[in-house]
XYZ file of C-alpha atoms in Angstrom:
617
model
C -5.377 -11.252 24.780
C -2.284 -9.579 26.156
C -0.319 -6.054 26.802
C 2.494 -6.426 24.765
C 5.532 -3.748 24.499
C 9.140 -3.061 23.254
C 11.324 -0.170 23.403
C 14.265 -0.110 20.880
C 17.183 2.472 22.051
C 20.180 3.530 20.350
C 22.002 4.938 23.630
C 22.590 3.499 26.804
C 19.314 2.754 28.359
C 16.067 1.932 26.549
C 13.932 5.282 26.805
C 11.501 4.713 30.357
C 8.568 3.760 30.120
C 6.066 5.551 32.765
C 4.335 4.015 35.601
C 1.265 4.305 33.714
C 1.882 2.318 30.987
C 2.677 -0.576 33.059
C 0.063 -0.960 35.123
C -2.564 -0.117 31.877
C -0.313 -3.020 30.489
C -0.804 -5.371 33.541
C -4.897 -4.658 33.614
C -4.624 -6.282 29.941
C -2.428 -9.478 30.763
C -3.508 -10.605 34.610
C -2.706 -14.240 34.308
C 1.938 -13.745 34.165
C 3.893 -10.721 33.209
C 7.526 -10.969 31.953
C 10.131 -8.637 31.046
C 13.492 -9.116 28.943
C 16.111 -6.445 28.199
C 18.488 -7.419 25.364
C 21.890 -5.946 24.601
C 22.433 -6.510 20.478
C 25.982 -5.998 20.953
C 26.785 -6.113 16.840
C 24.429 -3.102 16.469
C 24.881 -0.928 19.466
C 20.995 -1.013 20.751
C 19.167 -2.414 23.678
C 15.814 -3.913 23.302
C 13.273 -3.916 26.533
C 10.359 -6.785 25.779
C 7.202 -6.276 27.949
C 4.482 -8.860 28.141
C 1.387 -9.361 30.175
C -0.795 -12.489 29.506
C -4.446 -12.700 29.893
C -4.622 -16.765 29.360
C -6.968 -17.852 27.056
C -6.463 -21.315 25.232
C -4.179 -24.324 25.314
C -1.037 -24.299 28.031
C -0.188 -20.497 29.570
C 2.679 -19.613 27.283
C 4.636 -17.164 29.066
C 5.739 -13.835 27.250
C 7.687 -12.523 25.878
C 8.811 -16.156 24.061
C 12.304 -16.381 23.414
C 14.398 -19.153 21.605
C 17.680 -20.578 21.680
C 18.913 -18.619 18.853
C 17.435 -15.473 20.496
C 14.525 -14.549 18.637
C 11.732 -12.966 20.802
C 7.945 -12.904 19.952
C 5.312 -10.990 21.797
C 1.622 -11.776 20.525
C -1.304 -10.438 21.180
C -4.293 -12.058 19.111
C -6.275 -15.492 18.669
C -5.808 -17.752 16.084
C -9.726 -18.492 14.280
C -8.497 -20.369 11.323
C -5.992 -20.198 8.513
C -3.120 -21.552 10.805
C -4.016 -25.167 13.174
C -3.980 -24.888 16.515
C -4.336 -28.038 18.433
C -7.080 -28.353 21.745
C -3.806 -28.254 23.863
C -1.571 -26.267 21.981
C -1.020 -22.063 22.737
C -1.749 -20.141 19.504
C 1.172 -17.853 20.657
C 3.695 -21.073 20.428
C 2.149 -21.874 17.083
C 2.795 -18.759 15.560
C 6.350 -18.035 16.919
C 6.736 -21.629 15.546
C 6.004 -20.852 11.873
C 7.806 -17.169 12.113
C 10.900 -18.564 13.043
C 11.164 -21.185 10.327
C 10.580 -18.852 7.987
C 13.481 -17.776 5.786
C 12.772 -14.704 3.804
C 10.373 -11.684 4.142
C 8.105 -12.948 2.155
C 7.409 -16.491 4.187
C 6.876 -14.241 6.756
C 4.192 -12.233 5.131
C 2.774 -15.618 4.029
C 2.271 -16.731 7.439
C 0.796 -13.523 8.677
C -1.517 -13.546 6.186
C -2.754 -16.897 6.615
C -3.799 -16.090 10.056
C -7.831 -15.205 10.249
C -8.610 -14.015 13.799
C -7.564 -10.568 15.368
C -3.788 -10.008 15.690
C -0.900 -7.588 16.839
C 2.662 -8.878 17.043
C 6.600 -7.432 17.987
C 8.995 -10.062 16.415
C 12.863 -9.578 16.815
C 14.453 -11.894 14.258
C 17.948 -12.127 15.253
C 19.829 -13.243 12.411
C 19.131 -10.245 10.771
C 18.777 -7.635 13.560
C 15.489 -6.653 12.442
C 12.151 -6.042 14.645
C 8.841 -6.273 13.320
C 5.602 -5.298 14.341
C 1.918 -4.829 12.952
C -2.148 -4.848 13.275
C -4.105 -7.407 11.592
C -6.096 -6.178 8.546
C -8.817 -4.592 10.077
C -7.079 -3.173 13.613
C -9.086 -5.032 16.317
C -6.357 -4.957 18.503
C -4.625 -2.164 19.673
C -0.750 -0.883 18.696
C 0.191 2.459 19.347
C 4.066 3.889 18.691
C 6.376 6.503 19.804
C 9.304 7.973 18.850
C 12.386 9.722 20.950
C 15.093 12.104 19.519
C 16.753 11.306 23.086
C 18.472 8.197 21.873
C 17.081 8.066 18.831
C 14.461 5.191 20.441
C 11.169 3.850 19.468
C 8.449 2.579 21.757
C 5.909 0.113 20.169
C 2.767 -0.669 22.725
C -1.083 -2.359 23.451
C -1.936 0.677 25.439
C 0.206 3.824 26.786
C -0.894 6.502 28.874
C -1.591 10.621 28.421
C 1.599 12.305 28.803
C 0.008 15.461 29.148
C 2.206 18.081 27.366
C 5.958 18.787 26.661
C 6.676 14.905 26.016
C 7.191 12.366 23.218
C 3.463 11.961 21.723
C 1.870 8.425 21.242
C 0.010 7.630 18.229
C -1.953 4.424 17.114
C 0.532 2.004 14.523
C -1.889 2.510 11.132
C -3.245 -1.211 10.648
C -2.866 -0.611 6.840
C 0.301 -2.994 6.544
C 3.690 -4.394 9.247
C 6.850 -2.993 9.519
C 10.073 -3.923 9.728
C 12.982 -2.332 11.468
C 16.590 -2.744 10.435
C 18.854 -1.776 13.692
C 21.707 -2.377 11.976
C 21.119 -0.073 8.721
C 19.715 2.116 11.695
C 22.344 2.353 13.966
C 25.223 2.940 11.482
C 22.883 5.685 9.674
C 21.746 7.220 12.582
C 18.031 7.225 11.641
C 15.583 5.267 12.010
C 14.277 3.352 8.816
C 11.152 1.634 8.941
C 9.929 -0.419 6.091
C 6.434 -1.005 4.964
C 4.435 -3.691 3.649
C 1.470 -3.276 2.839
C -1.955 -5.386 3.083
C -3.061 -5.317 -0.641
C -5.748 -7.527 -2.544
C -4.122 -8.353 -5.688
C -0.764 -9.787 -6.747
C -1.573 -7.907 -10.092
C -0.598 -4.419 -8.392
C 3.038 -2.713 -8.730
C 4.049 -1.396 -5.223
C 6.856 1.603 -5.788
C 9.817 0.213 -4.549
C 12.440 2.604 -1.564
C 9.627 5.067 -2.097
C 9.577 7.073 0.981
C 5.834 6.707 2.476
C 5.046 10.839 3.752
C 3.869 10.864 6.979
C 3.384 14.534 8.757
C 3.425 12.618 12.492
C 7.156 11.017 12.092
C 9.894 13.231 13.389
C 12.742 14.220 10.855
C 15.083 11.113 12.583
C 12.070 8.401 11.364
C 11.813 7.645 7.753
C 8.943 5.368 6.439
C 10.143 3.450 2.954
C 8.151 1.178 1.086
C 9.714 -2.329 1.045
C 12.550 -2.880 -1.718
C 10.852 -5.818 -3.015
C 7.765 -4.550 -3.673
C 6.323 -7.127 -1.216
C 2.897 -7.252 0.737
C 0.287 -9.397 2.792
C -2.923 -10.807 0.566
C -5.858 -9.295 1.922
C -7.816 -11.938 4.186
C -10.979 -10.488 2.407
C -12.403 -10.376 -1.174
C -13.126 -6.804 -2.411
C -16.383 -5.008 -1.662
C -18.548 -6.107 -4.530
C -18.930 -2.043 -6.416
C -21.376 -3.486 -9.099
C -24.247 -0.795 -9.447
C -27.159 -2.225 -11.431
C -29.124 0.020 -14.912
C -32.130 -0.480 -12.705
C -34.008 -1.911 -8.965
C -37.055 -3.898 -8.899
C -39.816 -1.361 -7.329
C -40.813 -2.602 -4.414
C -44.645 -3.672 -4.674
C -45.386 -3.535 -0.616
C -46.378 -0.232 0.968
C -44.633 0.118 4.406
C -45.831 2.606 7.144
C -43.696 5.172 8.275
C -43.433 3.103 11.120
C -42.429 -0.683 10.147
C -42.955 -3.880 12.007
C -41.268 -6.452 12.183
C -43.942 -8.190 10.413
C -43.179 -5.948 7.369
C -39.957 -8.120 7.441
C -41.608 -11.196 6.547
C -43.111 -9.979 2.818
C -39.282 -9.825 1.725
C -38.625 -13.155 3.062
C -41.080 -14.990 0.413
C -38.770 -13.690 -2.089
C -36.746 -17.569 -2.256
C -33.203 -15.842 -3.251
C -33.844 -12.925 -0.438
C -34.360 -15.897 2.335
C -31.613 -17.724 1.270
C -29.035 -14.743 1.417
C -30.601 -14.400 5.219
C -29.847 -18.151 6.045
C -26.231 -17.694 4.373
C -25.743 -14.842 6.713
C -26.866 -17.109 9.442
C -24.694 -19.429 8.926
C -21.818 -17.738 8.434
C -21.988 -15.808 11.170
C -23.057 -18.688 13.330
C -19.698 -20.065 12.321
C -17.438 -17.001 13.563
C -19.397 -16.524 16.813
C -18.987 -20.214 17.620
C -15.169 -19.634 16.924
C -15.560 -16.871 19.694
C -17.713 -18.113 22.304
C -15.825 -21.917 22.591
C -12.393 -20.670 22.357
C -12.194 -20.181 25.999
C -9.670 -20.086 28.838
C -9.315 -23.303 30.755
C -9.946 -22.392 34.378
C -12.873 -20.497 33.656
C -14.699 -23.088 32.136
C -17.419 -25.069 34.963
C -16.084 -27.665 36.443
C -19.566 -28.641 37.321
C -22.666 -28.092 35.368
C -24.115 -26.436 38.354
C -21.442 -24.102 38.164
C -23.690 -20.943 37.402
C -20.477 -18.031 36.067
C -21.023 -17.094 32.902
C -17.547 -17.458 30.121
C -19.618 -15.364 27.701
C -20.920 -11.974 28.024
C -22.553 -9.481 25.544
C -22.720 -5.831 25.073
C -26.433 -5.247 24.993
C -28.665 -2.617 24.247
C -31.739 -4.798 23.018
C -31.007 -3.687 19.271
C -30.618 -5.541 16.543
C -26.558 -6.644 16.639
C -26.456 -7.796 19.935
C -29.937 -9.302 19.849
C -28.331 -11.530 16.956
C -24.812 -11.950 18.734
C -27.363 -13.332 21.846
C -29.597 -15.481 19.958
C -26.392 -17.298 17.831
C -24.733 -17.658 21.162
C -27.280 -19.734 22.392
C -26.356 -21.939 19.794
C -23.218 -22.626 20.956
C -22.786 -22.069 24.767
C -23.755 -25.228 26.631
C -27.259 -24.842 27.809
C -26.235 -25.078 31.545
C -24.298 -21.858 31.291
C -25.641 -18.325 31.723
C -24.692 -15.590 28.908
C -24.183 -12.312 30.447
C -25.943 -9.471 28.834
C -24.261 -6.065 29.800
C -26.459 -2.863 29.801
C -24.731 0.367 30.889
C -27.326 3.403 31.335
C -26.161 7.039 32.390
C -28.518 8.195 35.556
C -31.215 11.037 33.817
C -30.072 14.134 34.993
C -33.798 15.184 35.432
C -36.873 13.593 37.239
C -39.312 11.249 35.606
C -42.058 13.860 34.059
C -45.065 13.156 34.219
C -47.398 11.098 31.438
C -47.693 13.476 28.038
C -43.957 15.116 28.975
C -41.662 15.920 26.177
C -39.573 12.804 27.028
C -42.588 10.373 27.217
C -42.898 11.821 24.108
C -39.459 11.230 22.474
C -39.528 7.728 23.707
C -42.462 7.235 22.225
C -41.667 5.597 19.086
C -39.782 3.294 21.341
C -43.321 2.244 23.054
C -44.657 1.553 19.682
C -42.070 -0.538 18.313
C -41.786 -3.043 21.878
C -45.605 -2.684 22.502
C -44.637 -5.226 25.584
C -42.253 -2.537 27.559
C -44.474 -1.884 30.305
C -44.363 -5.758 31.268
C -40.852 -5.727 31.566
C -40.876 -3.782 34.973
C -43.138 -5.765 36.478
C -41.969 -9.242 37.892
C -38.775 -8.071 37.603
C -37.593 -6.862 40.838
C -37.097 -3.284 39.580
C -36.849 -0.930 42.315
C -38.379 3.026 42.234
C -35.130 4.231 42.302
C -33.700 3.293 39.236
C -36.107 4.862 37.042
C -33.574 7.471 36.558
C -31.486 4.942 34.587
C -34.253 4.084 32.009
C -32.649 5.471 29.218
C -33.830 3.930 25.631
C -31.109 1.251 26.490
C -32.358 -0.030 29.251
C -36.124 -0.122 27.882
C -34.982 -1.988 24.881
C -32.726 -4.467 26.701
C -35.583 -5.717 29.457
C -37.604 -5.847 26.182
C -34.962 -7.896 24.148
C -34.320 -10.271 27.514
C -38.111 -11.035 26.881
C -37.835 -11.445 23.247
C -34.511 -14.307 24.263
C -36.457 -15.718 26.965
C -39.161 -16.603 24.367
C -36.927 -17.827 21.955
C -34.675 -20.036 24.304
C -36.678 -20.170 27.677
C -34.346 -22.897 29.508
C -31.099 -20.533 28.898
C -30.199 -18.501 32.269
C -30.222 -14.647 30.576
C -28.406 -12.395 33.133
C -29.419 -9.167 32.230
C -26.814 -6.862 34.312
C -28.386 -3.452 34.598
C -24.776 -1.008 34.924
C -26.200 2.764 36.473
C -23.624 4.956 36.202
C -23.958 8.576 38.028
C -21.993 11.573 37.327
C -19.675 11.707 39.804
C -18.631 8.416 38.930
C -18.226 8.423 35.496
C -16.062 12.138 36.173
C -13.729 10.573 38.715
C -13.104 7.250 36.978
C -12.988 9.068 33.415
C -9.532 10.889 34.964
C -8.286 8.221 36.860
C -8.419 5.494 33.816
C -10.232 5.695 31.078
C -8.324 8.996 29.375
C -5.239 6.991 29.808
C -6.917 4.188 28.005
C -8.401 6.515 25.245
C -5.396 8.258 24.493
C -4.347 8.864 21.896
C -7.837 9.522 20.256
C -9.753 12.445 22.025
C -12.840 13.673 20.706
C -16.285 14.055 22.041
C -17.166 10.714 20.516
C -14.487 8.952 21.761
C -14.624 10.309 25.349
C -19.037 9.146 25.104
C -18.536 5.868 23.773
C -15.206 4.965 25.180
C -16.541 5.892 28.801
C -19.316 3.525 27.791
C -17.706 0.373 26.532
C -15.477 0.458 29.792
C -18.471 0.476 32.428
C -20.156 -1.621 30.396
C -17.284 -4.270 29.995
C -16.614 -4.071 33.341
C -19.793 -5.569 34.275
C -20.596 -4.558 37.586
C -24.316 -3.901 38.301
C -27.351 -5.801 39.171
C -28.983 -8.797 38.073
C -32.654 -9.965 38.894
C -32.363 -12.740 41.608
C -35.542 -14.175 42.762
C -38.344 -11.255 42.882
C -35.476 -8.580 43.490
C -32.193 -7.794 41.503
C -28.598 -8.652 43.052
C -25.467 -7.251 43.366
C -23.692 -8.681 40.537
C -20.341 -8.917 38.783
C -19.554 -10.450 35.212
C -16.821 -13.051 35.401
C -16.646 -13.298 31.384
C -13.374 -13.238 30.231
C -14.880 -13.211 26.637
C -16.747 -9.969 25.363
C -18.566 -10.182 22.425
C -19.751 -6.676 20.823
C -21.389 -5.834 17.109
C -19.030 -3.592 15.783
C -18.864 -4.288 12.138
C -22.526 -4.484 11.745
C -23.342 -0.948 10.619
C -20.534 -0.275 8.532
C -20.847 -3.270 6.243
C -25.069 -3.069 6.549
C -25.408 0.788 5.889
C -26.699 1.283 9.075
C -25.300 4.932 10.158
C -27.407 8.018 9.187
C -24.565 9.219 7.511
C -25.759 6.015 4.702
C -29.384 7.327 3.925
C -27.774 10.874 3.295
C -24.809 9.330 0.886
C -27.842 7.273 -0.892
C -29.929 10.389 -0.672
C -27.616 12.698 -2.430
C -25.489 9.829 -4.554
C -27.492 7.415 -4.941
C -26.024 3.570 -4.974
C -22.699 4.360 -5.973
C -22.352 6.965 -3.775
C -23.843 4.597 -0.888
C -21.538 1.669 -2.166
C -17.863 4.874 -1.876
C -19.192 5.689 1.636
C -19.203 1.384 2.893
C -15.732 0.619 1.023
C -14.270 4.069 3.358
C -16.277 2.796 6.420
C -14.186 -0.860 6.755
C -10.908 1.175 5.597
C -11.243 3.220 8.585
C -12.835 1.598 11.259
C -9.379 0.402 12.794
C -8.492 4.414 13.584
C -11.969 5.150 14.646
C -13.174 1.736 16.261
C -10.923 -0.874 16.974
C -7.864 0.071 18.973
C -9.915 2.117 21.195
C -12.593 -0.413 22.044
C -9.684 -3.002 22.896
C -7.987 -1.059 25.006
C -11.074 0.113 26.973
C -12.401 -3.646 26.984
C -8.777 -4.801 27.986
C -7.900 -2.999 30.778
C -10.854 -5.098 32.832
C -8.696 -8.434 31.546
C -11.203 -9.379 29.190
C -11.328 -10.062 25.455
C -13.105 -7.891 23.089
C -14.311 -10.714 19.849
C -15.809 -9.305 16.871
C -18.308 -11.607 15.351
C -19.480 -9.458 12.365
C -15.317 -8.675 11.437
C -14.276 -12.317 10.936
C -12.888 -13.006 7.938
C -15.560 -15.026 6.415
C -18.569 -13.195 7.415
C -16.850 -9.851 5.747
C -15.781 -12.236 2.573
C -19.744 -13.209 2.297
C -20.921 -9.606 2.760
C -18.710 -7.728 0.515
C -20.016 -10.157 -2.276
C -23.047 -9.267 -1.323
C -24.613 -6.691 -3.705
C -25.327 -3.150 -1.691
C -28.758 -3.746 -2.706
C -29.137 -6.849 -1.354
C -27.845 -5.299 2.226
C -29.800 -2.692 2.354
C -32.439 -0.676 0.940
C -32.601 2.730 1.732
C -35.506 3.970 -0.054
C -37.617 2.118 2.972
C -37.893 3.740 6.159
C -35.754 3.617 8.988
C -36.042 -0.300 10.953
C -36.604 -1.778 7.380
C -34.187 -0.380 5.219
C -30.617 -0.139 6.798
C -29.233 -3.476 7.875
C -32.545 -4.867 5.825
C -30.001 -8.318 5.244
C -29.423 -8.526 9.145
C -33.069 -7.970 9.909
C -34.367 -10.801 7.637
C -32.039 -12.852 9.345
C -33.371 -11.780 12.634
C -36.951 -12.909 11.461
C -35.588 -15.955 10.670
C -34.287 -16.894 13.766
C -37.621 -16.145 15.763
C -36.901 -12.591 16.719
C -39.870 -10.091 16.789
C -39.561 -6.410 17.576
C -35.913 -6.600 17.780
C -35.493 -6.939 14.186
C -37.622 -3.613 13.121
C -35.943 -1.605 16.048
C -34.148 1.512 14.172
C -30.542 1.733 14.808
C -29.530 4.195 17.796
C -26.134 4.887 18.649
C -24.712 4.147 21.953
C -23.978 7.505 22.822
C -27.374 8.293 23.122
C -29.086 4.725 23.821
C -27.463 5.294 27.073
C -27.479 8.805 27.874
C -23.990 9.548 28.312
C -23.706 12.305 25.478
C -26.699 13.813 27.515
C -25.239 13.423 30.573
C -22.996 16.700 30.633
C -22.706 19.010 27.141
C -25.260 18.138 25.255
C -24.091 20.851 22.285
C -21.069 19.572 21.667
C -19.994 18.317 18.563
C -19.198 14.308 18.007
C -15.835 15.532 16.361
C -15.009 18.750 18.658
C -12.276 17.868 20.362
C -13.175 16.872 23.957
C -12.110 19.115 27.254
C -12.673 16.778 29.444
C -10.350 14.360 28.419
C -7.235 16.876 28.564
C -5.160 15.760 31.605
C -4.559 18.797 34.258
């Protein structure tokens, strides 16, 4: 994982990039930072290459890369398959390899879609004076862009910074396609052209050829054209399986209102419902061993008694990161710890007393981990920090339990992260806006202020009879995103279903993956970045998406059963299957209020109001 950057100016100087932007670039690449500026004399343009390196496989590669013919490659992504990278070798040297011995646009689109793992890229290809850039086919890493009249320039980043008002805006580089700049065409024409190619599924379709792409964000010198060979990158997925069925066996069991994760185990003596279950297993056993042994070098024990944990976990005791845990164990060597990170926002009020209204609306929670008041005891939990046991925390200590079961010679640290108000207020302005912006709604200010305390993993971790000061040294961050969109596991789902029915359910899941890039990805990876650690997405690798969009909808979920059966009902059978218990009947809860941050200071606002607080002063 890396900060990568270039600036592209038609005047004298390359347009400057603020302080801010640096350093957010440097928190994403701590291991060697680089810069090049290049005069292209034939065009009239300077080119200012930025990178930051957060090593991670094979021999550090320095960035940006530069040849002797004077192409220059800045990379920020990991290489899972479709491309061989050798136990030695840098996946950044293997790509610039097979870029530069390609000879037309479309060997280059070849290679970039070969590549299965999450990608962005800036490639200058000198013989032809173009630059290109992109997102991989889902977004998971982050590219923003912006555009100057002054100079007619273009900056192309990881991460920028809020330049409060009267300046250039950034926005995030849509991950629907790469783009190609051509500074000569641009420099003699005085505008800047930028040609599009598209990710696409089928060779069948007919792109429209110099058709000018409308975009209401590109200022009148920037002009977006599709490609003038009608070109594009294959899809690294198969389609979303839309197949809606005359009719639904009726299902013969009678659930309670609240399920158990014993309900679970009536669908698995259906033989074709447990083997779907094992296939997920197995697939997805696959992609997080791609993520959790695809590790940096020096951070890997040199001992077995070395005790630092390579791998850590965003974990709220549901059902993702349960199953992100559990197939982890699999493939971490037993003598290592996996780090389990659980943020909670302090409760702005005092613990009420037994029968109170929020005994009350925690209840349910009781009744699904019947075991919660065991995890306190034992446990070294102080008094004190009963004002961070949001429904988080009570379902992670459960969860731990449920692991410690399951694998009880793994070391689980389970880092409790308390986060007051004053803290999350002061670091909110200091960094995480920057990191946020461009996106700035309620939603993104709740989770986004989440994922970066959480990632940061600083908190405490039971030691003995009492917990400890403790910070994660993961470099590797492994979080379920992915899981509810393909699973039906929002809300949102059971209303589609509720008022459309399948096809309506099966419209809402083929929008969810199409977006989740704008509304997910770039923001979690620059949050997760800036602590110079690597955000992996099990649940979006290539194969486990391929398996579950062939997948009927049915098959996924069933929504006519009540919530902790029905949505993510696929995921939860696997669950069962790998030994979990109350875990895999837990309802879904979003993080937002799992750990009391939306609570924490307006709790009317609206998920998509635009947020105040993130507005720089």
């Amino acid at each position: 994982m890396c900060g990568i950057c270039c600036v592209v100016s038609f005047s004298s100087l390359p347009s400057e990039l603020s302080k801010f932007v640096i350093k957010n670039l440097k928190n994403r690449g701590p291991s060697f930072s680089q810069e090049i500026t290049k005069t292209v004399r034939d065009v009239n343009a300077l080119c200012f290459f930025s990178g930051h390196v957060l090593h991670m496989r094979g021999v550090l590669t320095p960035q940006p890369v530069q040849d002797e013919d004077g192409n220059v490659f800045l990379w920020n992504g990991e290489v899972f398959g479709g491309l061989t990278v050798g136990t030695e070798e840098n996946d950044t040297q293997v790509v610039f390899r097979h870029l530069t011995k390609c000879c037309s646009d479309a060997e280059i689109l070849s290679a970039l879609s070969s590549i299965q793992g999450p990608w962005a890229f800036l490639y200058y290809q000198a013989d032809r004076h173009s630059l290109w850039f992109g997102r991989d086919f889902f977004g998971r890493r982050s590219l923003l862009w912006r555009y100057s009249s002054e100079g007619k320039s273009i900056a192309v980043s990881s991460v920028s910074s809020d330049p409060g008002t009267g300046h250039e805006q950034w926005e995030e580089v849509p991950a629907c396609g790469v783009y190609r700049i051509d500074l000569k065409a641009s420099s003699c024409s005085g505008f800047l052209v930028l040609e599009f190619y598209p990710w696409a599924y089928s060779c069948d379709i007919q792109l429209p050829v110099n058709h000018e792409v409308k975009r209401e964000d590109l200022p009148s010198f920037v002009s977006l054209v599709m490609n003038e060979n009608g070109l594009f990158l294959h899809a690294p997925v198969v389609p979303l399986n839309s197949v809606i069925p005359e009719s639904l066996p009726v299902a013969e069991h009678i659930f309670g209102s609240q399920p158990s994760f014993k309900d679970l185990d009536v669908f698995l003596e259906d033989v074709k419902k447990k083997k779907l279950a094992q296939q997920l297993i197995d697939v997805l056993s696959e992609a997080v061993r791609r993520r959790v042994q695809s590790l940096p070098k020096e951070s890997q024990a040199e001992s077995p008694l070395d005790d630092k944990a390579d791998i850590a976990i965003l974990f709220s005791g549901g059902i993702d990161s349960m199953i992100l845990a559990a197939l982890a164990d699999r493939h971490v060597p037993l003598e290592k710890p996996i780090d389990l990170l659980n943020v909670a926002f302090q409760l702005q009020e005092p613990k009420k007393p037994k029968g109170s209204t929020r005994n009350q609306k925690h209840k349910h929670i009781s009744e699904a981990v019947p075991h919660l008041e065991a995890t306190r005891t034992g446990c070294g939990i102080s008094k004190e920090s009963g004002c961070f046991d949001v429904p988080d925390r009570i379902t992670g200590r459960a969860g731990v339990q449920e692991l410690q079961a399951v694998s009880p010679k793994r070391k689980w640290n389970f880092v409790e992260i308390n986060i007051s108000k004053e803290e999350l207020q002061e670091t909110r302005q200091k960094r995480i806006t920057h990191l946020l912006y461009p996106l700035d709604t309620v939603l993104d200010d709740s989770i986004g202020c989440a994922v970066w305390f959480a990632s940061r993993g600083t908190g405490f971790a039971a030691g003995g009879k009492e917990q400890q000061p403790y910070t994660s040294t993961a470099k590797v961050v492994l979080t379920g995103i992915g899981a509810d969109e393909q699973l039906a596991g929002y809300s949102r789902h059971r209303l589609r279903f509720k008022t459309s029915g399948l096809r309506g359910l099966v419209q809402e899941l083929e929008m969810e993956l199409g977006r989740i890039s704008s509304r997910n990805l770039g923001r979690d990876d620059r949050i997760i970045g800036d602590h110079g650690k690597e955000a992996r997405f099990p649940f979006l690798d290539e194969e486990v998406v391929s398996f579950l969009n062939a997948v009927p909808v049915w098959d996924k979920a069933d929504l006519s059963l009540p919530r902790g059966l029905g949505e993510k009902l696929l995921l939860r059978l696997a669950a069962r299957e790998l030994n979990l218990t109350a875990s895999a009947a837990l309802p879904k809860r979003a993080m937002q209020f799992g750990s009391r941050i939306a609570k924490m200071e307006n709790s009317t606002e609206k998920a998509s109001d635009k947020c105040s607080r993130l507005h720089m002063t």
